[in-house]
Short mmCIF file of C-alpha atoms in Angstrom, two decimals:
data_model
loop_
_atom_site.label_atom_id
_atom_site.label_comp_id
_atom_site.label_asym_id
_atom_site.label_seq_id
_atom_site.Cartn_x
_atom_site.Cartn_y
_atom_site.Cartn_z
CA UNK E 1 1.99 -4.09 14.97
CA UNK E 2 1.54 -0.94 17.60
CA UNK E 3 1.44 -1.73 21.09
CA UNK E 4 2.64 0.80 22.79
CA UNK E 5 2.60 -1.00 26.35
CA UNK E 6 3.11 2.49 28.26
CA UNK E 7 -0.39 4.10 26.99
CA UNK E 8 -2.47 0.92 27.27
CA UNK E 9 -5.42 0.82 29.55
CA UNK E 10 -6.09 4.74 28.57
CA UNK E 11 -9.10 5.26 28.14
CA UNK E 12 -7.73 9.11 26.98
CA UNK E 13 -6.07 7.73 23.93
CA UNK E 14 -2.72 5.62 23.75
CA UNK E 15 -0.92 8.93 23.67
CA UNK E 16 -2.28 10.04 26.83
CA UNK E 17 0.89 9.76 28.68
CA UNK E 18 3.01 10.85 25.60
CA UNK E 19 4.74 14.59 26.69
CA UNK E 20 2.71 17.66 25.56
CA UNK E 21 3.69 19.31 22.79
CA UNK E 22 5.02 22.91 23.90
CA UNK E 23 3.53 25.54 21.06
CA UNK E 24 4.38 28.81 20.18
CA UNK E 25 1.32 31.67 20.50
CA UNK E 26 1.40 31.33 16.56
CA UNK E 27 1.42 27.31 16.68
CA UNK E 28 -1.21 27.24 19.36
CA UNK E 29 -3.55 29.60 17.36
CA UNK E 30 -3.34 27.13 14.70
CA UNK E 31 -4.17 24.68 16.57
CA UNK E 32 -6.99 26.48 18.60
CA UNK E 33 -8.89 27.07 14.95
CA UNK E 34 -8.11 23.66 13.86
CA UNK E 35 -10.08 22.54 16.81
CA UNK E 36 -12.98 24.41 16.39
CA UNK E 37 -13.19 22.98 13.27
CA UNK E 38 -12.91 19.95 13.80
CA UNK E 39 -15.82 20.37 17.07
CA UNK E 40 -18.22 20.99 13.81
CA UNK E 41 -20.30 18.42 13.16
CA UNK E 42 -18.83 17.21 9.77
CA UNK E 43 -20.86 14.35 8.60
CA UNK E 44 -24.08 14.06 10.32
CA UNK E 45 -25.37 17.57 9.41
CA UNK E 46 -28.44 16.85 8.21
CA UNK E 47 -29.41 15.65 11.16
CA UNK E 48 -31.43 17.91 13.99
CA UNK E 49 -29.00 17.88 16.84
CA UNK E 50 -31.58 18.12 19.30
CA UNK E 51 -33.42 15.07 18.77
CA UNK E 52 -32.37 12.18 20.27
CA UNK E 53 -31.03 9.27 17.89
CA UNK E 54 -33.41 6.84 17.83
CA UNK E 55 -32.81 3.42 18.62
CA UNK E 56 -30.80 1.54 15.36
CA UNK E 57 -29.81 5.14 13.99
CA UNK E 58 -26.13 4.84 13.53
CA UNK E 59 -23.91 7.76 14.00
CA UNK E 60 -22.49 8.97 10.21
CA UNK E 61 -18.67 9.32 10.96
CA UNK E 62 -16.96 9.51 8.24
CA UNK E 63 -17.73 11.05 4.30
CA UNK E 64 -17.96 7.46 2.89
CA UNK E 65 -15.04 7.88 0.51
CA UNK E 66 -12.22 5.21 0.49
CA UNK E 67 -9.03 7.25 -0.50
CA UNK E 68 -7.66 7.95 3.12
CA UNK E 69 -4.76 10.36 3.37
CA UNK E 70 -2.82 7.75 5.44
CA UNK E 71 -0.16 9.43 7.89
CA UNK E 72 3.68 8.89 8.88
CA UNK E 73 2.74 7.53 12.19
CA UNK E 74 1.65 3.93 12.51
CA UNK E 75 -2.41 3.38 13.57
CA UNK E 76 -3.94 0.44 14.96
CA UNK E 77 -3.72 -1.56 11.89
CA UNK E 78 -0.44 -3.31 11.38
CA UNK E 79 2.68 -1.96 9.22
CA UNK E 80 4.98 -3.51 7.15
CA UNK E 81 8.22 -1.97 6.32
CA UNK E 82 10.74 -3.61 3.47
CA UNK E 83 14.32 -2.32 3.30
CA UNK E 84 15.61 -2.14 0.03
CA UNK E 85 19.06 -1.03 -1.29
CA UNK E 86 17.97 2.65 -1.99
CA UNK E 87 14.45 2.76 -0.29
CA UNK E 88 12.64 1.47 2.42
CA UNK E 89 9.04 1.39 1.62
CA UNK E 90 6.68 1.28 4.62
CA UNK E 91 2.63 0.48 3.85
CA UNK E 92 -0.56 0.22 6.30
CA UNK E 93 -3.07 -2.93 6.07
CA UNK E 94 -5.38 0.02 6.17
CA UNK E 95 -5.79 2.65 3.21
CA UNK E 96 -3.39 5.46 3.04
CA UNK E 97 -0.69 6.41 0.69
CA UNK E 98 2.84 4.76 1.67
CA UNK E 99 6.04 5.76 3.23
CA UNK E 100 8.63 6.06 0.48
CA UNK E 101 12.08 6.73 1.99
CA UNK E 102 15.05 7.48 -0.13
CA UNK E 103 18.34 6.22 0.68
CA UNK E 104 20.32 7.10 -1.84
CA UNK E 105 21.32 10.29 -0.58
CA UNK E 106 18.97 12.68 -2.84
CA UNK E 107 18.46 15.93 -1.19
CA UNK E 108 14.47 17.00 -0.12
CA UNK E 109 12.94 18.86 -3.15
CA UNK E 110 12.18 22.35 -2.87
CA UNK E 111 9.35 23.04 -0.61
CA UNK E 112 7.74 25.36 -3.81
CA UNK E 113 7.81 21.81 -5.55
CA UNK E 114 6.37 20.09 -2.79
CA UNK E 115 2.47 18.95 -2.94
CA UNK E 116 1.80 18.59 0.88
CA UNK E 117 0.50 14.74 1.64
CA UNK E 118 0.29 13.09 4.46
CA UNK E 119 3.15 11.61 4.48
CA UNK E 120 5.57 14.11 2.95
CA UNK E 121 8.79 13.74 1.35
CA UNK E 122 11.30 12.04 3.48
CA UNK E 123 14.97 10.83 3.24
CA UNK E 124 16.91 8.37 5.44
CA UNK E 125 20.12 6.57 6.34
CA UNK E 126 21.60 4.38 8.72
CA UNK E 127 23.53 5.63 12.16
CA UNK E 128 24.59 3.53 14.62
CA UNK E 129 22.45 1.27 13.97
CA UNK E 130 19.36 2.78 13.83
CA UNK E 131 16.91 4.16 10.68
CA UNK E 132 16.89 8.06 10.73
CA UNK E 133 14.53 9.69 8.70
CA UNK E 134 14.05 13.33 8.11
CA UNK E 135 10.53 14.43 6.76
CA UNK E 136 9.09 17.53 5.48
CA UNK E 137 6.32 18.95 2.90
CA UNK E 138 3.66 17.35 5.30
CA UNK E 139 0.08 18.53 4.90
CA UNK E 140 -1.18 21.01 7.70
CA UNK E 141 -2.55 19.50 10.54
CA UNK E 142 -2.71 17.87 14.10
CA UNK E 143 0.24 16.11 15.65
CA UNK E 144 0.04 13.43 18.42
CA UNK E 145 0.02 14.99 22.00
CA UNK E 146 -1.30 18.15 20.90
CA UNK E 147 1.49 18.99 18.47
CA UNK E 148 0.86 21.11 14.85
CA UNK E 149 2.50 20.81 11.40
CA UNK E 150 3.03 22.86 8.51
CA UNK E 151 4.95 21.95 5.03
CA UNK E 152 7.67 23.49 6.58
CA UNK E 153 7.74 21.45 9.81
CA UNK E 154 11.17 19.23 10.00
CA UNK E 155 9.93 15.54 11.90
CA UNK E 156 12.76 13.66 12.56
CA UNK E 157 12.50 9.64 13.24
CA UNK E 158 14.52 6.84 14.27
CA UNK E 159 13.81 3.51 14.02
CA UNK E 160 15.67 1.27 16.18
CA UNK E 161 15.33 -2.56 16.87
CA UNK E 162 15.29 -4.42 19.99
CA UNK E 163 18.59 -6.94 20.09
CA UNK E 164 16.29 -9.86 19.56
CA UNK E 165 14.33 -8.33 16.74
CA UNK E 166 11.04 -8.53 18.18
CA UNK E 167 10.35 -4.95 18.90
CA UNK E 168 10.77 -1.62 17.32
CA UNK E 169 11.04 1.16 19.09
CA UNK E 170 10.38 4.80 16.79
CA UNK E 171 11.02 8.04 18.29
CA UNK E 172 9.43 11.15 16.53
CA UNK E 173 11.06 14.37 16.89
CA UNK E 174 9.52 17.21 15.49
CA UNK E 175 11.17 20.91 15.21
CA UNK E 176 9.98 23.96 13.87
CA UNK E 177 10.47 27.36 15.20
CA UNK E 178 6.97 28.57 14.32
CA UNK E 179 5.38 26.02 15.75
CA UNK E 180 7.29 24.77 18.92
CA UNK E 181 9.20 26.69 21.93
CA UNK E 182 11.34 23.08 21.92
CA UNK E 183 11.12 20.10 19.65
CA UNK E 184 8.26 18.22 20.27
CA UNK E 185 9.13 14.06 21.18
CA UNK E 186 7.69 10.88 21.98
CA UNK E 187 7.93 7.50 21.13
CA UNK E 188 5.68 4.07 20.03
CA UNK E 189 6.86 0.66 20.04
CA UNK E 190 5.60 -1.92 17.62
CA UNK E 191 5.96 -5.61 17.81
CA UNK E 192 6.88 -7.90 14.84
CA UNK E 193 3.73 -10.21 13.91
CA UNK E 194 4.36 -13.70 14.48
CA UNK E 195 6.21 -15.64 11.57
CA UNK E 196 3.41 -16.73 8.86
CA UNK E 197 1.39 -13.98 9.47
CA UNK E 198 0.16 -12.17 6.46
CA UNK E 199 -1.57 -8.78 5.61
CA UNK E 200 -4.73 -8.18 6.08
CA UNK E 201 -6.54 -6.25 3.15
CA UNK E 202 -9.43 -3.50 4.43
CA UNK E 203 -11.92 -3.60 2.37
CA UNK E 204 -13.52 -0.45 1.84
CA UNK E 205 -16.85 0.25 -0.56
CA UNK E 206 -18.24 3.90 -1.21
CA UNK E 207 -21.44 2.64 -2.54
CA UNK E 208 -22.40 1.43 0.72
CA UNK E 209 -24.24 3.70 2.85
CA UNK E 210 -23.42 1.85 6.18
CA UNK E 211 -19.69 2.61 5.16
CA UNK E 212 -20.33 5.75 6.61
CA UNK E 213 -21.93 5.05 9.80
CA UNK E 214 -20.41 4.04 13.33
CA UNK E 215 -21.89 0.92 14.68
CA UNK E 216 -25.61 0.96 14.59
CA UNK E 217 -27.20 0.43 18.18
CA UNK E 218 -29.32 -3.03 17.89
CA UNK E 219 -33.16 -1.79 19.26
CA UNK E 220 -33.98 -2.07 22.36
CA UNK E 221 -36.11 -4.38 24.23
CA UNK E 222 -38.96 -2.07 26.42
CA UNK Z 1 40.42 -31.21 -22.76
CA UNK Z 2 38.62 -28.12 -24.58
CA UNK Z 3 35.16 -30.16 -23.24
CA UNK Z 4 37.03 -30.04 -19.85
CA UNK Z 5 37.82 -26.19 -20.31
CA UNK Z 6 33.83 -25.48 -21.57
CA UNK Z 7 32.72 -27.64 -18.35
CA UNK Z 8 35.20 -25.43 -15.75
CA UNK Z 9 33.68 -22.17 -17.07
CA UNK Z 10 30.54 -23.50 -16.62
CA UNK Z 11 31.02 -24.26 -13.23
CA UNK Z 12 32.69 -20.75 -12.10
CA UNK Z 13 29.66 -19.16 -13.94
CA UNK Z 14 27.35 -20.94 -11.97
CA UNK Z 15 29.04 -20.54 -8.68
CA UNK Z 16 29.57 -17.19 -9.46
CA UNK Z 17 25.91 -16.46 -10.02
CA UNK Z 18 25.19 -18.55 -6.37
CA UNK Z 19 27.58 -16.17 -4.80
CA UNK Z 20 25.80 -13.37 -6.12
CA UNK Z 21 22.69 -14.03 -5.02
CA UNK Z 22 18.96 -13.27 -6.54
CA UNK Z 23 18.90 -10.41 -8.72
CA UNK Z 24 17.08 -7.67 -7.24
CA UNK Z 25 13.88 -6.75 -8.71
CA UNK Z 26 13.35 -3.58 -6.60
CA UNK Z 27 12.81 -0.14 -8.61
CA UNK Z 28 10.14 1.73 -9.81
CA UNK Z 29 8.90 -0.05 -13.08
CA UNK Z 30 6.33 1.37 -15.57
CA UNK Z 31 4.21 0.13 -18.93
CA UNK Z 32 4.62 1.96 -21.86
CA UNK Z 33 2.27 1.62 -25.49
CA UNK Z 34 4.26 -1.56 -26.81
CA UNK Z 35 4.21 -3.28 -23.23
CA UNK Z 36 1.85 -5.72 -23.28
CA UNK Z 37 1.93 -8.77 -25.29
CA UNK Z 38 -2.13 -10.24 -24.93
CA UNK Z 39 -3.36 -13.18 -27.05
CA UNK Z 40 -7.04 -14.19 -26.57
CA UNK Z 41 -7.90 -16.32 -23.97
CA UNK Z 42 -9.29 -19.53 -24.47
CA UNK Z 43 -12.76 -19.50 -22.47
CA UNK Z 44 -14.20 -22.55 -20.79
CA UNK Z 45 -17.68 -23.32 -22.47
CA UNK Z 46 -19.71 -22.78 -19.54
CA UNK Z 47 -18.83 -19.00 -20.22
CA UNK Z 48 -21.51 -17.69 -21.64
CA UNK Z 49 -21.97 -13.91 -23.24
CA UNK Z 50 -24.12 -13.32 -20.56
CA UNK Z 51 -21.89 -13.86 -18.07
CA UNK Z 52 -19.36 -12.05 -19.56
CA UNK Z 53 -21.61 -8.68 -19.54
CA UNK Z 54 -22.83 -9.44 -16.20
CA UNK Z 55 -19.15 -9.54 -14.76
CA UNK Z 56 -18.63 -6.50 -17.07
CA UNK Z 57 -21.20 -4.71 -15.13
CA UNK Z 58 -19.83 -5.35 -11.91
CA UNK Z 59 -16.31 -4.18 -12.69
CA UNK Z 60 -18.19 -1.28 -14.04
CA UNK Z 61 -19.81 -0.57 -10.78
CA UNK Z 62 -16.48 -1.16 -8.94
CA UNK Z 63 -14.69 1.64 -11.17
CA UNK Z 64 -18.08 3.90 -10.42
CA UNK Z 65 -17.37 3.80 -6.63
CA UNK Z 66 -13.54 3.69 -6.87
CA UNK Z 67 -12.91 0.57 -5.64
CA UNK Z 68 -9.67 -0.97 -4.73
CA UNK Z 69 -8.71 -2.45 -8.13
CA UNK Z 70 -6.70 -5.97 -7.39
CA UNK Z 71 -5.22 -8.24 -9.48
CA UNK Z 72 -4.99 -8.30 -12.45
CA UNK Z 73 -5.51 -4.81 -13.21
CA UNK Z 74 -3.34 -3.06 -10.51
CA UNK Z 75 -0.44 -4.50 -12.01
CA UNK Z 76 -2.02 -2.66 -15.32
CA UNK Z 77 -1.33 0.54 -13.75
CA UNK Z 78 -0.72 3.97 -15.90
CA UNK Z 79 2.04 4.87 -13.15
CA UNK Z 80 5.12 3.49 -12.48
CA UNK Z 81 4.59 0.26 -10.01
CA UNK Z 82 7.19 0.70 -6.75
CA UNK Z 83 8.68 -2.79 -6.31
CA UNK Z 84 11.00 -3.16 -3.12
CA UNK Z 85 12.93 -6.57 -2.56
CA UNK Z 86 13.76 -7.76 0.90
CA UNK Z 87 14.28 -10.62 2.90
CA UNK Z 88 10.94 -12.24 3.93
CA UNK Z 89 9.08 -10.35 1.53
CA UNK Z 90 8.43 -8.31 -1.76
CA UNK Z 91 5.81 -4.92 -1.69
CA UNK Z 92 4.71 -3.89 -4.65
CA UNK Z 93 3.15 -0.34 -4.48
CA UNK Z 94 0.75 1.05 -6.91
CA UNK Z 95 -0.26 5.07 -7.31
CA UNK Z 96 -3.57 4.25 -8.31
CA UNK Z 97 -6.29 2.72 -6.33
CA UNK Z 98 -5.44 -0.72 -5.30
CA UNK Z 99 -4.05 -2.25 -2.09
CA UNK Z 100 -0.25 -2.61 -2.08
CA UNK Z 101 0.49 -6.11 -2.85
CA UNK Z 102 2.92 -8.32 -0.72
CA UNK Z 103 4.70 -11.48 -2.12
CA UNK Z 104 6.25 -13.23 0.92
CA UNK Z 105 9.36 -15.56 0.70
CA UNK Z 106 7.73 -19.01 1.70
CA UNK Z 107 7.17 -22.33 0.61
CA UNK Z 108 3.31 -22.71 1.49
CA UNK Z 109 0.21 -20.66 1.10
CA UNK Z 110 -1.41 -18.86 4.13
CA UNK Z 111 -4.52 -21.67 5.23
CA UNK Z 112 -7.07 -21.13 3.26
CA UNK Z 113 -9.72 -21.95 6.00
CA UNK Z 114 -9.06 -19.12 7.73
CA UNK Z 115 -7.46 -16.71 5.22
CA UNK Z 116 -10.02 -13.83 4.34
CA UNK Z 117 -10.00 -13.73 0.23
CA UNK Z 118 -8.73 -10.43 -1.09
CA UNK Z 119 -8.52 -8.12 -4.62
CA UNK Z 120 -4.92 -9.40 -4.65
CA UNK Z 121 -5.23 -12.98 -3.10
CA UNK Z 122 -1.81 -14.72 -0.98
CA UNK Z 123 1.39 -14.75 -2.74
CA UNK Z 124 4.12 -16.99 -2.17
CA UNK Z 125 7.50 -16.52 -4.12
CA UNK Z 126 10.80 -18.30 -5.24
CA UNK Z 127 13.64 -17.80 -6.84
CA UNK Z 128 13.94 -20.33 -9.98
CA UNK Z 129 17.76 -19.35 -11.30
CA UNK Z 130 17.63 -15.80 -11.75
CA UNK Z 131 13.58 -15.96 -12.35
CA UNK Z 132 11.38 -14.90 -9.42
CA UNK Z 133 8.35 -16.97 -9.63
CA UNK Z 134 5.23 -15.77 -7.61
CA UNK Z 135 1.89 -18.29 -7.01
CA UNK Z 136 -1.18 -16.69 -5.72
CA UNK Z 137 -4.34 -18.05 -4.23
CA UNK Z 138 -7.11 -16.70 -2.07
CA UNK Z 139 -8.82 -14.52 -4.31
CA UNK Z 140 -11.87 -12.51 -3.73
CA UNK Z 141 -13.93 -13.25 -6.96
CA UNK Z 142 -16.86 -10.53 -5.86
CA UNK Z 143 -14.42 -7.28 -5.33
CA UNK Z 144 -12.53 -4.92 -7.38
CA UNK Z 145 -12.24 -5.01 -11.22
CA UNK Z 146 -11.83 -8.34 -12.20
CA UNK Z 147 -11.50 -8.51 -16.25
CA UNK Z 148 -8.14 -10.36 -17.02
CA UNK Z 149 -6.52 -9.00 -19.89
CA UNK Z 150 -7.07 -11.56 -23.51
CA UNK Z 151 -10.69 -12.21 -21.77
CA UNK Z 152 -12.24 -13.90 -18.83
CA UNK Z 153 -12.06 -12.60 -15.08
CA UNK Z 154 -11.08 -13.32 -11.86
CA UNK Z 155 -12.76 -15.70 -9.52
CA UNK Z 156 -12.32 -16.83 -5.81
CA UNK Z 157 -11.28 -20.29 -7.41
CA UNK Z 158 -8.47 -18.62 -9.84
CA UNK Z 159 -4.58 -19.83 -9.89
CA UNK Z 160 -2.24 -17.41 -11.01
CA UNK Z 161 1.65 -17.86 -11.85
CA UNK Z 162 3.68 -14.60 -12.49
CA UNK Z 163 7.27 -15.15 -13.38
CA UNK Z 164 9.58 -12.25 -13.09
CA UNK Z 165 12.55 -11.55 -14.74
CA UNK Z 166 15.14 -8.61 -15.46
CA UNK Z 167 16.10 -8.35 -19.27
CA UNK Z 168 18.09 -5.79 -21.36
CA UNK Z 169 20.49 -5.08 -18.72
CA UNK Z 170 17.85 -4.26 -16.05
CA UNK Z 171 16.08 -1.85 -17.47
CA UNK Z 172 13.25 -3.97 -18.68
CA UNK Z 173 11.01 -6.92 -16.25
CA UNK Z 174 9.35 -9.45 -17.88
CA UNK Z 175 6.64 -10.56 -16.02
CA UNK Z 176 4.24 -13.15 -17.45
CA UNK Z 177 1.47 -14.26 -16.04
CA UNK Z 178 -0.21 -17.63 -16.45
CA UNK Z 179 -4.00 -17.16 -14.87
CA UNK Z 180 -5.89 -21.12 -14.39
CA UNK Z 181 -9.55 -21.51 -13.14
CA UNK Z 182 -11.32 -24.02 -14.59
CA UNK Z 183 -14.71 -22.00 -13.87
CA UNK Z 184 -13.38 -19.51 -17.03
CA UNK Z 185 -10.37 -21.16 -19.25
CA UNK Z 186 -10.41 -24.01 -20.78
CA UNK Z 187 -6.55 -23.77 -20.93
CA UNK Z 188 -4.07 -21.80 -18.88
CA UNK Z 189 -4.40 -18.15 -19.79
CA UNK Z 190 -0.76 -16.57 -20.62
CA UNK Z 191 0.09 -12.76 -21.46
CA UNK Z 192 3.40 -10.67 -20.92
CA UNK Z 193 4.05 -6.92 -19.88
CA UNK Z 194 7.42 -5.85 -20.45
CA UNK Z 195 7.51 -2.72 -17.58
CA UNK Z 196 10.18 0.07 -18.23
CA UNK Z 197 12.49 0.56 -15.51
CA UNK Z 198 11.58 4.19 -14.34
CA UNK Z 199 14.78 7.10 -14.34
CA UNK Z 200 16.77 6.78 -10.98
CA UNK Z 201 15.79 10.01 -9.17
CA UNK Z 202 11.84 9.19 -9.35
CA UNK Z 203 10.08 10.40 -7.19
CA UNK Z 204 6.67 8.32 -5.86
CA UNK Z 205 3.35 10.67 -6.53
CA UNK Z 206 0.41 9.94 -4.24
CA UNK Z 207 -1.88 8.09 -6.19
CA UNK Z 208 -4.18 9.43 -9.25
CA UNK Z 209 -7.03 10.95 -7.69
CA UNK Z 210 -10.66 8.90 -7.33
CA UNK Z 211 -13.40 10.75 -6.10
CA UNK Z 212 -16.41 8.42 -5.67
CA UNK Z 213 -18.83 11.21 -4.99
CA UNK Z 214 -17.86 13.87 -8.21
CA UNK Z 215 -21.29 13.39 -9.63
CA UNK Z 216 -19.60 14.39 -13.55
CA UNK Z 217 -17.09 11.45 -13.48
CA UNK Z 218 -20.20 9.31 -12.42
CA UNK Z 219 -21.98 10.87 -15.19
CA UNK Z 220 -19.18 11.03 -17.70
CA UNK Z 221 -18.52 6.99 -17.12
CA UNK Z 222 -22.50 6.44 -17.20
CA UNK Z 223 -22.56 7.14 -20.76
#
């Protein structure tokens, strides 16, 4: 479970105090279009802007479908990562496709053989004591603290656990030329849930309409 | 003293088999044609043709709208399964849609008063000699596809047993599942699926696509 005790309070995000990422002209042209995308309204464009919501009208935030890309950073929901001889799989309570990491020493594919997810193809091993894993072929897009990604993009995490087991500390690296004038870090800490915890499953239905909405303001008392 | 001899190599088999621990199930595992050994399940009388269709429908509609599958027909899958083995716990993956499922090392069941039923229920697991046995409560009778292969379906008041176990060398799992619910069999419901143990340089595939809002797959499974 994230808890990232550093970022907490923020009302900016829990990466708020997280370093900026330092872009190159092409990187931060990327990311400058991205952005303007994403300021379109994606969801809710039916709607007339200019009227004012009345009250009980949720806000439509999301395209109603289920199958969520996922992503190779933990989100609020909690993680749970199993550590087998050749792979460590790591899965979300919350939609999204998996972490598969090989161990067994297999090289990354090609990137011409690579279908860009959000989660990419990644490879680890053990050093000192921590998990390394080195990822690429991840889908084009956003990266915490104002950071971009490309197929090509190298992120580099390590995984290391406190001495009493109770905390695990990952620090992303990412590198890419194109992108960044210096590789791009920052870190999260997660906590292990409590003995006899167990995963929660997120349900998640298409055919409902309210799937789609953000929480519907009750009406209001004149 | 050749009784005495039979009864030493017993022992230094069995202590040799303690020493080595479980086997480990962990690899990516897949069903081919000649898989699945199904005999008809014996339905409890209050199931009634009716029913059946009606449940049909609903596993129908779940399909329609992409739903997360559960059990039993994630473990159906048409890709390989990824199961991973550790210490407090055993994820099993699926590339299709269905929530991973997690099978924790422990001898009692997450309480039920405040566990939230799910597609895939809470699963507890042992090790019986070198078979892993896996019990599973808690399931959520009202989501995902819940036709149980031989007949019947899943309910919130379902029991199901899986017993795992590597054959032919480790290439092939036997898993067999016993499925008990009073509200559907009259007598426990068995079936086996023999998966394939997948080549060694696999590689995962993110899962087979389900788009909810392509009107021609609505249409198409409409007719």
């Amino acid at each position: 479970m994230r808890v990232d005790v550093d970022g907490s309070g923020s009302f900016n995000s829990l990466a708020a105090k997280f370093p900026r990422a330092v872009l190159t002209p092409a990187g931060q042209a990327a990311a400058a279009e991205q952005a303007k995308r994403a300021a379109q309204p994606r969801f809710d464009f039916a709607r007339d802007p200019s009227k004012p919501r009345a009250p009980g009208e949720g806000y439509v935030v999301t395209d109603g479908n289920c199958n969520l890309p996922g992503g190779v950073e933990p989100n609020s929901a909690a993680f749970h990562m199993v550590q087998s001889r050749d792979q460590v799989l790591i899965v979300r309570e919350n939609p999204g496709l998996p972490r598969t990491i090989y161990m067994d020493a297999r090289a990354h594919p090609d990137l011409s053989r690579v279908v860009p997810t959000a989660v990419g193809h990644s490879t680890g091993r053990y050093e000192a004591g921590a998990l390394v894993v080195e990822t690429i072929g991840l889908a084009t897009g956003n990266v915490t603290a104002g950071g971009w990604r490309t197929p090509e993009t190298r992120l580099t995490e390590r995984y290391r656990l406190s001495a009493d087991g109770r905390r695990l500390t990952i620090t992303y690296t990412w590198e890419d030329p194109k992108v960044y004038v210096k590789p791009h870090t920052y870190q999260i800490v997660a906590e292990r849930t409590p003995p006899g915890s167990w995963a929660f499953e997120s349900w998640c239905d298409s055919s409902d309409p309210s799937q789609r909405l953000s929480i519907v303001p009750p009406a209001q008392n004149k | 003293m050749r009784h005495a001899g039979v009864l030493i190599a017993v022992v230094l088999s069995l202590a040799t088999l303690a020493a080595q621990g479980p086997p480990d199930i962990s690899g990516f595992w897949e069903l081919s044609f000649d898989s699945r050994r199904v005999s008809a399940a014996n339905l409890a009388a209050s199931v009634t043709p009716a029913m059946l269709a009606k449940q049909a429908e609903k596993d129908a509609q779940a399909i329609r709208w992409c739903n997360f599958l559960g059990l039993p027909m994630a473990m159906d899958s048409p890709r390989p399964i990824n199961i991973r083995q550790g210490r407090r716990e055993i994820i099993i993956n699926f590339e299709t849609v269905a929530t991973p499922r997690h099978l924790y090392f422990r001898a009692a069941h997450a309480d039920m008063s405040v566990f939230d039923p799910t597609t895939n229920g809470d699963s507890i697991a042992r090790w019986d000699g070198d078979t892993l046995v896996v019990d599973t409560i808690g399931f959520d009778g009202a989501k995902g596809v819940t036709m149980i292969p031989g007949g019947g379906y899943r309910t919130s008041d379902a029991h199901l047993v899986e017993r795992y176990r590597l054959v032919n060398d480790g290439t092939m799992l036997s898993v067999t599942f016993t499925w008990e619910d009073p509200n559907v069999f009259r007598t426990p419901h068995t079936y086996e699926f023999r998966y394939l143990r997948a080549p060694r340089l696999y590689e995962a595939q993110p899962p087979l696509p389900c788009n909810p809002f392509d009107e021609a797959r609505a249409a198409f499974l409409a007719r």
